[in-house]
CSV table of C-alpha atoms in Angstrom, one decimal:
chain,number,residue,atom,x,y,z
A,1,MET,CA,15.2,11.9,3.6
A,2,THR,CA,16.9,8.6,2.8
A,3,ILE,CA,15.9,6.9,6.1
A,4,GLY,CA,12.3,8.0,5.6
A,5,ARG,CA,12.3,6.8,2.0
A,6,VAL,CA,13.7,3.4,2.9
A,7,LEU,CA,11.2,3.0,5.8
A,8,LEU,CA,8.3,3.8,3.5
A,9,ALA,CA,9.6,1.3,1.1
A,10,LEU,CA,9.8,-1.4,3.8
A,11,TYR,CA,6.2,-0.6,4.7
A,12,PHE,CA,5.3,-1.9,1.2
A,13,LEU,CA,8.0,-4.5,0.6
A,14,LEU,CA,7.2,-6.7,3.6
A,15,PRO,CA,3.4,-6.7,3.0
A,16,GLY,CA,4.0,-7.3,-0.7
A,17,VAL,CA,6.0,-10.4,0.1
A,18,MET,CA,3.5,-11.5,2.7
A,19,LYS,CA,0.7,-11.5,0.2
A,20,PHE,CA,2.3,-14.5,-1.4
A,21,ILE,CA,3.4,-16.2,1.8
A,22,ASN,CA,0.0,-15.9,3.4
A,23,TRP,CA,-2.0,-16.1,0.2
A,24,ASP,CA,-5.1,-17.7,1.7
A,25,MET,CA,-5.4,-15.3,4.6
A,26,HIS,CA,-5.3,-12.3,2.1
A,27,VAL,CA,-7.9,-14.0,-0.1
A,28,ALA,CA,-10.2,-14.4,2.9
A,29,LEU,CA,-9.7,-10.8,3.9
A,30,MET,CA,-10.6,-9.6,0.4
A,31,GLU,CA,-13.6,-11.9,0.2
A,32,LYS,CA,-14.8,-10.5,3.5
A,33,HIS,CA,-14.8,-7.1,1.9
A,34,ASN,CA,-16.7,-8.3,-1.1
A,35,MET,CA,-13.9,-7.6,-3.6
A,36,ILE,CA,-13.9,-9.0,-7.1
A,37,MET,CA,-11.2,-10.6,-9.2
A,38,ILE,CA,-9.4,-11.5,-6.0
A,39,PRO,CA,-6.5,-13.7,-7.2
A,40,MET,CA,-5.6,-11.3,-10.0
A,41,LEU,CA,-5.8,-8.2,-7.8
A,42,LEU,CA,-3.9,-9.8,-5.0
A,43,ALA,CA,-1.1,-10.9,-7.3
A,44,ALA,CA,-0.9,-7.5,-9.0
A,45,ALA,CA,-0.8,-5.7,-5.7
A,46,GLY,CA,1.9,-7.9,-4.3
A,47,ILE,CA,4.1,-7.6,-7.3
A,48,PHE,CA,3.6,-3.9,-7.5
A,49,GLN,CA,4.4,-3.4,-3.9
A,50,ILE,CA,7.6,-5.4,-4.2
A,51,VAL,CA,8.7,-3.7,-7.3
A,52,ALA,CA,7.8,-0.2,-6.1
A,53,ALA,CA,9.5,-0.7,-2.8
A,54,ILE,CA,12.7,-1.9,-4.4
A,55,ALA,CA,12.6,1.2,-6.7
A,56,LEU,CA,12.2,3.4,-3.6
A,57,ILE,CA,15.1,1.7,-1.8
A,58,LEU,CA,17.3,2.2,-4.8
A,59,ASN,CA,16.0,5.8,-5.2
A,60,ARG,CA,14.9,5.1,-8.7
A,61,TYR,CA,11.7,6.5,-10.2
A,62,THR,CA,11.0,7.9,-6.7
A,63,PHE,CA,8.5,10.5,-7.8
A,64,ILE,CA,6.3,8.2,-9.9
A,65,MET,CA,6.5,5.2,-7.5
A,66,ALA,CA,5.5,7.4,-4.5
A,67,LEU,CA,2.5,8.7,-6.4
A,68,LEU,CA,1.5,5.2,-7.6
A,69,LEU,CA,1.8,3.8,-4.1
A,70,ALA,CA,-0.2,6.8,-2.8
A,71,GLY,CA,-3.0,5.8,-5.3
A,72,LEU,CA,-2.7,2.2,-4.0
A,73,VAL,CA,-3.1,3.3,-0.4
A,74,ILE,CA,-6.3,5.3,-1.3
A,75,VAL,CA,-7.8,2.2,-3.1
A,76,ILE,CA,-6.8,-0.1,-0.2
A,77,ASN,CA,-8.2,2.4,2.4
A,78,PHE,CA,-11.6,2.5,0.8
A,79,SER,CA,-11.9,-1.1,-0.2
A,80,LEU,CA,-10.3,-3.0,2.7
A,81,HIS,CA,-10.5,-0.5,5.7
A,82,ASP,CA,-14.1,0.4,5.3
A,83,PHE,CA,-14.7,1.0,9.0
A,84,TRP,CA,-18.1,2.5,8.3
A,85,ASN,CA,-19.4,-1.0,7.4
A,86,PHE,CA,-18.3,-2.5,10.7
A,87,SER,CA,-19.0,-1.9,14.4
A,88,GLY,CA,-17.4,-2.7,17.7
A,89,VAL,CA,-13.8,-3.8,17.9
A,90,GLU,CA,-13.7,-4.7,14.2
A,91,GLY,CA,-14.9,-1.2,13.2
A,92,ALA,CA,-12.4,0.4,15.6
A,93,HIS,CA,-9.6,-1.7,14.1
A,94,GLU,CA,-10.6,-0.8,10.6
A,95,MET,CA,-10.7,2.9,11.5
A,96,GLN,CA,-7.3,2.7,13.1
A,97,ASN,CA,-5.9,1.2,9.9
A,98,PHE,CA,-7.7,3.8,7.8
A,99,VAL,CA,-6.2,6.7,9.8
A,100,LYS,CA,-2.7,5.0,9.9
A,101,ASN,CA,-2.8,4.7,6.1
A,102,LEU,CA,-3.6,8.5,5.9
A,103,GLY,CA,-0.3,9.0,7.6
A,104,ILE,CA,1.4,6.7,5.1
A,105,LEU,CA,-0.3,8.5,2.3
A,106,ALA,CA,1.0,11.8,3.6
A,107,GLY,CA,4.5,10.5,3.8
A,108,LEU,CA,4.3,9.3,0.2
A,109,LEU,CA,3.1,12.7,-1.0
A,110,VAL,CA,5.9,14.5,0.9
A,111,LEU,CA,8.4,12.0,-0.7
A,112,ALA,CA,6.9,12.7,-4.1
A,113,GLY,CA,7.1,16.5,-3.5
A,114,HIS,CA,10.7,16.3,-2.5
A,115,SER,CA,11.7,14.1,-5.3
A,116,GLY,CA,9.9,15.8,-8.2
A,117,SER,CA,13.1,16.9,-10.0
A,118,LYS,CA,14.0,15.4,-13.4
A,119,SER,CA,16.9,13.4,-11.9
A,120,ASP,CA,14.4,11.5,-9.6
A,121,ILE,CA,12.0,10.7,-12.4
A,122,GLU,CA,14.5,8.5,-14.1
């Protein structure tokens, strides 16, 4: 359980940091998907991913962080991996990311389910 929790955390920590390191690339990606309020949403997502990942690594607020990250994955899947709006290689790539994120979502839900005790909520 610990290894899985830490690996899930790293899946969010590294991209959270990369949002700030490769800011322009992420802005371009969000623009390509016609998102609004890009700088604010990008910064908020990056900060949240970093904070939530650290909480998971430290096994603090695991239940709530796993559920909040699951919500983020759903939002990202439908806004940035909208494979139905693309064709060819690009559509296939977005579908692959969409399906991969469903696996991440499942892992987060399992983590939340296994950490739903009162001791993990704190």
